mmCIF file of C-alpha atoms in Angstrom:
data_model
loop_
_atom_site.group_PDB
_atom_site.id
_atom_site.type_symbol
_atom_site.label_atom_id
_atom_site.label_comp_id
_atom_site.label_asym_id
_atom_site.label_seq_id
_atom_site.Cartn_x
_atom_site.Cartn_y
_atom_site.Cartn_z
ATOM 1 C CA UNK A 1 0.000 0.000 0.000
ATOM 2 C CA UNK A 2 1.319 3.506 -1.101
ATOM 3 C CA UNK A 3 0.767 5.084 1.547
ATOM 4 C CA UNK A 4 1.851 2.733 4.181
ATOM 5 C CA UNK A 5 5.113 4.648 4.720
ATOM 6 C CA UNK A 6 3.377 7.847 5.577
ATOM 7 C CA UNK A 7 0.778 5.910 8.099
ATOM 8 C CA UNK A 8 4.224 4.509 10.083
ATOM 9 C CA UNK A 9 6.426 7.302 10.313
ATOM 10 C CA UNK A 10 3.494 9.673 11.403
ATOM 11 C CA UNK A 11 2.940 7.066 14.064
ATOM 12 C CA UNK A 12 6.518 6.631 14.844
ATOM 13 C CA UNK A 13 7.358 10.508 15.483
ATOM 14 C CA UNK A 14 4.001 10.984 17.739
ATOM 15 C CA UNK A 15 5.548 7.794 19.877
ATOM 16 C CA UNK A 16 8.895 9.025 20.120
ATOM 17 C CA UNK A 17 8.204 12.833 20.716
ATOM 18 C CA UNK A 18 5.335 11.772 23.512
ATOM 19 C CA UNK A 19 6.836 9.935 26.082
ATOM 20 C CA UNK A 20 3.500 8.991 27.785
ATOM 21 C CA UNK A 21 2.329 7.689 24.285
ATOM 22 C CA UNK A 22 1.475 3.616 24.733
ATOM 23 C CA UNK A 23 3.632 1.425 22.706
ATOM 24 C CA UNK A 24 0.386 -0.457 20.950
ATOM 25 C CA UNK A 25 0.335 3.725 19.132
ATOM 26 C CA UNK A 26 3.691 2.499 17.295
ATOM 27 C CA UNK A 27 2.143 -1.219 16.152
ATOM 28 C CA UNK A 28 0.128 -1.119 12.919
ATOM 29 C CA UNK A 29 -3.751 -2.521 14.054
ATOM 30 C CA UNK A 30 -4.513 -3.175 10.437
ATOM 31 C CA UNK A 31 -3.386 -5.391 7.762
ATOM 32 C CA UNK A 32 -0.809 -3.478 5.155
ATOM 33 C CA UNK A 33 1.275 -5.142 2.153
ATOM 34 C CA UNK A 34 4.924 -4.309 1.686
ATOM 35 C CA UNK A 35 6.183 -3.042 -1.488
ATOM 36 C CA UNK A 36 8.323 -5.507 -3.347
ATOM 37 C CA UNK A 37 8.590 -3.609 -6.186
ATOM 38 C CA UNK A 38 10.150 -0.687 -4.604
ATOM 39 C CA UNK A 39 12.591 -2.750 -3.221
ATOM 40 C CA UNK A 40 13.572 -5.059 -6.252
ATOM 41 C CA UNK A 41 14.137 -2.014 -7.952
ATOM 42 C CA UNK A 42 16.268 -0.025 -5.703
ATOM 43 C CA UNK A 43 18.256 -2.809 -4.147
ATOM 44 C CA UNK A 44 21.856 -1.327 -4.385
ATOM 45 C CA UNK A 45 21.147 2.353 -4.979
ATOM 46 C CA UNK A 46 20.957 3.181 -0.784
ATOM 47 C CA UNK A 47 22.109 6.296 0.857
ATOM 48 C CA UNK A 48 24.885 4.199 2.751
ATOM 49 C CA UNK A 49 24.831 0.781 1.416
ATOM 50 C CA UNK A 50 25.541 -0.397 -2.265
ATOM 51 C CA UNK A 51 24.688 -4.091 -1.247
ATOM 52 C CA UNK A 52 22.797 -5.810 -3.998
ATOM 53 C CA UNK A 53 20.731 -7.452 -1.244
ATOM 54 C CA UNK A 54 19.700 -3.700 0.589
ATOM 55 C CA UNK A 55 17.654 -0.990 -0.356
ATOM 56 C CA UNK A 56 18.374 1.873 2.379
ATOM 57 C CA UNK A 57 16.987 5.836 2.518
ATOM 58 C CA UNK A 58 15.950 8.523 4.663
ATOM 59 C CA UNK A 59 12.714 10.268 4.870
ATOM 60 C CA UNK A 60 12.141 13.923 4.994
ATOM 61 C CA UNK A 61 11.244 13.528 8.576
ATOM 62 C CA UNK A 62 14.551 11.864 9.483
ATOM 63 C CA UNK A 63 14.152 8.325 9.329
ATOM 64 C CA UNK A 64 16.650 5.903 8.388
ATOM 65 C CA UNK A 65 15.062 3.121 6.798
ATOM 66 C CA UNK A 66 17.101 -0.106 5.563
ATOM 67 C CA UNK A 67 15.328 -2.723 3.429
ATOM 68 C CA UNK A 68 17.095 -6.163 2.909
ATOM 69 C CA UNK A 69 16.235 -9.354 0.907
ATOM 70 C CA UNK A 70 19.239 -11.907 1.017
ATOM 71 C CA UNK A 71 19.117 -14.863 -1.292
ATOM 72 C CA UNK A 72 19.153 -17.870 1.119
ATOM 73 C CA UNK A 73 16.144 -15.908 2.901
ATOM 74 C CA UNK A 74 11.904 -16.439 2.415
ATOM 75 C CA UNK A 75 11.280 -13.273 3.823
ATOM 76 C CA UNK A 76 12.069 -9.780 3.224
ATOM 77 C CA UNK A 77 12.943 -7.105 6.299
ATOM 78 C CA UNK A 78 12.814 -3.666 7.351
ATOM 79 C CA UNK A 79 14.446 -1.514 9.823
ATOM 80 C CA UNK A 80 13.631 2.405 10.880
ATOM 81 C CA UNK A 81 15.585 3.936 13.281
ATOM 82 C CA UNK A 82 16.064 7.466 14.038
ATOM 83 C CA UNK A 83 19.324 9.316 14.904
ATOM 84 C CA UNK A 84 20.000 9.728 18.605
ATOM 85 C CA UNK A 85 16.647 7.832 19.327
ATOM 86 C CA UNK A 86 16.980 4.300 21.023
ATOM 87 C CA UNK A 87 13.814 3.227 19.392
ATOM 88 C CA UNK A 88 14.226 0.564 16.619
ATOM 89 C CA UNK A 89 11.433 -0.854 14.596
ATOM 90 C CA UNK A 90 11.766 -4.359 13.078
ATOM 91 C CA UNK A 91 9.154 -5.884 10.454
ATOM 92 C CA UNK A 92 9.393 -8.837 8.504
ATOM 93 C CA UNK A 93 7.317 -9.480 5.444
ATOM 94 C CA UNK A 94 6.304 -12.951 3.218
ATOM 95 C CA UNK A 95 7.679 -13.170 -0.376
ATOM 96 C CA UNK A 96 3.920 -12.258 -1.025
ATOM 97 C CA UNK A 97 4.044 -8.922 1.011
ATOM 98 C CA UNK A 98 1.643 -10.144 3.700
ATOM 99 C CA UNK A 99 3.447 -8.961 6.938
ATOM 100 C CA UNK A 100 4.799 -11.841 9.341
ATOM 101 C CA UNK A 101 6.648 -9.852 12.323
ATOM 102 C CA UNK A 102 6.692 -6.408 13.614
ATOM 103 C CA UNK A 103 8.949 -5.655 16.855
ATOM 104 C CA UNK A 104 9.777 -2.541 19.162
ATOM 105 C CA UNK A 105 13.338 -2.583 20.480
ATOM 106 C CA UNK A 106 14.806 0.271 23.000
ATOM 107 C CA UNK A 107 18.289 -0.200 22.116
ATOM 108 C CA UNK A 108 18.389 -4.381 21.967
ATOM 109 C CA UNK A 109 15.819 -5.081 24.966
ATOM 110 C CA UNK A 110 12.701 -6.020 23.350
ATOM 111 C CA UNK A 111 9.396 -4.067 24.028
ATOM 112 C CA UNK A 112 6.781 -5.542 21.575
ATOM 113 C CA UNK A 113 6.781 -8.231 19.511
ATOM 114 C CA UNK A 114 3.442 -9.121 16.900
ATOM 115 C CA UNK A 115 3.229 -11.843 15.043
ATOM 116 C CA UNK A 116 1.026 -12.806 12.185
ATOM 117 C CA UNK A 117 -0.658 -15.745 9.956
ATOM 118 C CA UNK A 118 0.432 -15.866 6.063
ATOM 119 C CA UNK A 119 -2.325 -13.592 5.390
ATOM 120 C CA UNK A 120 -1.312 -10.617 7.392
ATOM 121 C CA UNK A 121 -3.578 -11.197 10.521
ATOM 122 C CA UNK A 122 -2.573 -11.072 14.032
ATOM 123 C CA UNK A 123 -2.394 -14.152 15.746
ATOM 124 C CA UNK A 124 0.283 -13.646 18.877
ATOM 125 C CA UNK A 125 1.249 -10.163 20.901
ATOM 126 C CA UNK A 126 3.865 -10.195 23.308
ATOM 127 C CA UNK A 127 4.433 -7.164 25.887
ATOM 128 C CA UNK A 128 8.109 -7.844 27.275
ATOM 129 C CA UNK A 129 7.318 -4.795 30.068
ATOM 130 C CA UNK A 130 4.925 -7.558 31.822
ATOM 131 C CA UNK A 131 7.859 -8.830 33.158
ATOM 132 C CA UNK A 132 9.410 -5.681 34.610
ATOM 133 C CA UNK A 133 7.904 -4.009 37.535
ATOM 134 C CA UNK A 134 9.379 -0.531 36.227
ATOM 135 C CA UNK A 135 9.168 0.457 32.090
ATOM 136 C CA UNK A 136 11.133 2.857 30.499
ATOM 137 C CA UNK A 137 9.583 5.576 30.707
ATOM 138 C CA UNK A 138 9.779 5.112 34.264
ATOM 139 C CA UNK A 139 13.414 4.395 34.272
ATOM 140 C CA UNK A 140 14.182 7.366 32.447
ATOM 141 C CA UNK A 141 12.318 9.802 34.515
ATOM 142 C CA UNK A 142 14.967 8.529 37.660
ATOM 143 C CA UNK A 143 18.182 8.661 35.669
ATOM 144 C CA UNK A 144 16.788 12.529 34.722
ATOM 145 C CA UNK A 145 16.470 13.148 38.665
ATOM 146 C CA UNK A 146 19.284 11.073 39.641
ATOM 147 C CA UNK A 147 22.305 12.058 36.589
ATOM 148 C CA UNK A 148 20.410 14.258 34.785
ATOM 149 C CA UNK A 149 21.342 12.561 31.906
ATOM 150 C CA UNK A 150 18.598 11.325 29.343
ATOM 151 C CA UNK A 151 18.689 7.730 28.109
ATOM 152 C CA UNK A 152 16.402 8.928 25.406
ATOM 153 C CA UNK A 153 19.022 10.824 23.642
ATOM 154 C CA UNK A 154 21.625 8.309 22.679
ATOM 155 C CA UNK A 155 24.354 10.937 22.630
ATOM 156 C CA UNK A 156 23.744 10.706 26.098
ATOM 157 C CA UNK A 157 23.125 7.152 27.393
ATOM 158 C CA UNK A 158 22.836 3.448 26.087
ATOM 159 C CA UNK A 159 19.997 1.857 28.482
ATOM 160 C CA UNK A 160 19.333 -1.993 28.970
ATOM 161 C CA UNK A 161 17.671 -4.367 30.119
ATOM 162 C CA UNK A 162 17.957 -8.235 31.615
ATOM 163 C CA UNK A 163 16.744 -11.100 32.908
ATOM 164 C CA UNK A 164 19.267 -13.407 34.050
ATOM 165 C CA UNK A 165 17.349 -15.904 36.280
ATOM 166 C CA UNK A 166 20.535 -17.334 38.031
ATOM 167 C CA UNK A 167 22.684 -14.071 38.690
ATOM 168 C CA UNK A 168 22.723 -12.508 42.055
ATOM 169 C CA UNK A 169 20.450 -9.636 40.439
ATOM 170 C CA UNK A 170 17.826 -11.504 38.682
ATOM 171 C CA UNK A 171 16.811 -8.674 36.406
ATOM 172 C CA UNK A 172 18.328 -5.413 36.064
ATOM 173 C CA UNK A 173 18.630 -2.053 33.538
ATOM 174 C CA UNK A 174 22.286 -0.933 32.429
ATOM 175 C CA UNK A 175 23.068 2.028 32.007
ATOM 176 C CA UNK A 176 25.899 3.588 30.208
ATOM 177 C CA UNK A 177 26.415 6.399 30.406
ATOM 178 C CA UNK A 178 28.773 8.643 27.279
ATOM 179 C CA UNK A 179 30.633 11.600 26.847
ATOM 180 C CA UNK A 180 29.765 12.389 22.964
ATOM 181 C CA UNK A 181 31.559 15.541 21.164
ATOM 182 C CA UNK A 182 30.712 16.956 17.929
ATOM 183 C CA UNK A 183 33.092 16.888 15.409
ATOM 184 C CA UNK A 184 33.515 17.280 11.855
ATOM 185 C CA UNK A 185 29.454 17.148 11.561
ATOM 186 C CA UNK A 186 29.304 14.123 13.352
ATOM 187 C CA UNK A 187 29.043 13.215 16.943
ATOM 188 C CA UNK A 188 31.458 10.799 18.157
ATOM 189 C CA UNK A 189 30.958 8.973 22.077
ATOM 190 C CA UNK A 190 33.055 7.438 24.147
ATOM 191 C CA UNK A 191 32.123 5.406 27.551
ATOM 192 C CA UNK A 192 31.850 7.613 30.653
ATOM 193 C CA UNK A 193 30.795 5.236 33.587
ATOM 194 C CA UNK A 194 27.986 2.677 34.024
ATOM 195 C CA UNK A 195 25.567 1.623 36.651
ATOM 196 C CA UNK A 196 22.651 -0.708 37.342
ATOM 197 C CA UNK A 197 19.424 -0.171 38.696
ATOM 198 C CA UNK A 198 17.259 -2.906 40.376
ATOM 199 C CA UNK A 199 13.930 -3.717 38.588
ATOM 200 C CA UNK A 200 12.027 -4.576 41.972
ATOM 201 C CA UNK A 201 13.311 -1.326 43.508
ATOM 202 C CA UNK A 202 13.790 0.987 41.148
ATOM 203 C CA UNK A 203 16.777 2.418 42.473
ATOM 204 C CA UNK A 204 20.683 2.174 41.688
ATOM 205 C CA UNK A 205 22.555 -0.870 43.047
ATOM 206 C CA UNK A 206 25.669 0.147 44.877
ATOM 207 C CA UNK A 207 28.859 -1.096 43.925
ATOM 208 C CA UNK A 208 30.169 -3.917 45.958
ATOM 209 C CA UNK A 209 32.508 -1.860 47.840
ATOM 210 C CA UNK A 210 30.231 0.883 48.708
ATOM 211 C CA UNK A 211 27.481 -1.890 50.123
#
C-alpha cells in the first residue's frame, strides 16, 4: 500500500516525541502489504549501502530506513531507526508482502513483539514490560532526577535491560552512560561510567565496595 510509509512514520514521530504515548500507538492494528517492487528495484542504490541485497533511505522527517532481501532468505525485512533515538522498529514481510513480524526494540531489549498468519492477521502479541515491575519511561524519569542525563538521547546514554534468572540480580537495567563531542558534523561517544538499577526497587545498586 502507497501510503503505508506515511501511516508509520506519522505514528513513529508521535511515539517518540510523547513519552507517555502507549507502545500499541507504534504497532500497525490493520493489515498493510509491503512493497516488493520498490525494493527489487532499488536494491543497491541506498544512501549508505551499495549491497545488492539492501535498499536503504531517509525520509524527509529523518528516518533511516534499511530494506534487505538476502538470497538464502523467504522473507524480506525492514528496519527504521532514528538518529539519537533508542527506538528501533523491526518488520518482517512474506515473499507475497503479507506482513509476518513487527517488533519494538529500545536499544536491543525487546518491548513488543506481533506476530502474524500468512495472510497478514494477528495471531500472537507479546508485551516484554509484563515482566518488569518498572518500564522505560519510568526508568528514564529517575536517571533525569538522579544524573540528569537522558537515556532517550543516545548521545547521552545506552539503556538496557535483563533477565538473568541465576545471577545474584535476577533482572536489572544498564546504564551507560557517554561523553559524545561533535566533530567534523558528526558526533562521536566514548564510555563515561555505568551503573545498574534494580527492577524490583527501582533504584541504583551500589557497587560492591560501597554496600
Amino acid at each position: 500500500m502507497k501510503q503505508m510509509k506515511n501511516i508509520l512514520f506519522a505514528v513513529l514521530l508521535l511515539f517518540i516525541y510523547n513519552c507517555k504515548a502507549q507502545k500499541d500507538n507504534l504497532i500497525r492494528q490493520e493489515m498493510k502489504m509491503f512493497d516488493i517492487k520498490k525494493i527489487e528495484e532499488n536494491k543497491g542504490k541506498g544512501i549508505v549501502y551499495n549491497s545488492p541485497n539492501i535498499y536503504d533511505y531517509e525520509t524527509k522527517e529523518g528516518y533511516q530506513v534499511l530494506q534487505s532481501k538476502y538470497k538464502q532468505d523467504n522473507y524480506y525485512s525492514e528496519k527504521i531507526t532514528k538518529k539519537i533515538s533508542p527506538y528501533i522498529y523491526f518488520i518482517t514481510y512474506s515473499l507475497s508482502g503479507y506482513i509476518e513480524s513487527e517488533s519494538l526494540e529500545f536499544n536491543n531489549s525487546p518491548l513488543i513483539l506481533k506476530e502474524y498468519d500468512n495472510t497478514g492477521h494477528l495471531v500472537k502479541e507479546t508485551n516484554f514490560d509484563k515482566n518488569f515491575k518498572h518500564n522505560f519511561e519510568q526508568i528514564r524519569e529517575f536517571v533525569l532526577k538522579e544524573k540528569d542525563v537522558d537515556i532517550y538521547d543516545t548521545r547521552q546514554a545506552i539503556a538496557l535491560r535483563h533477565d538473568t534468572p541465576f545471577a545474584p540480580i535476577k533482572k536489572y537495567y544498564q546504564i551507560h552512560v557517554l561523553k559524545s563531542n561533535f566533530i567534523d558534523g558528526k558526533w562521536y561517544a566514548q564510555p563515561n561510567y555505568s551503573f545498574l538499577i534494580d527492577y524490583e526497587t527501582g533504584k541504583i545498586v551500589p557497587p560492591k565496595n560501597e554496600e
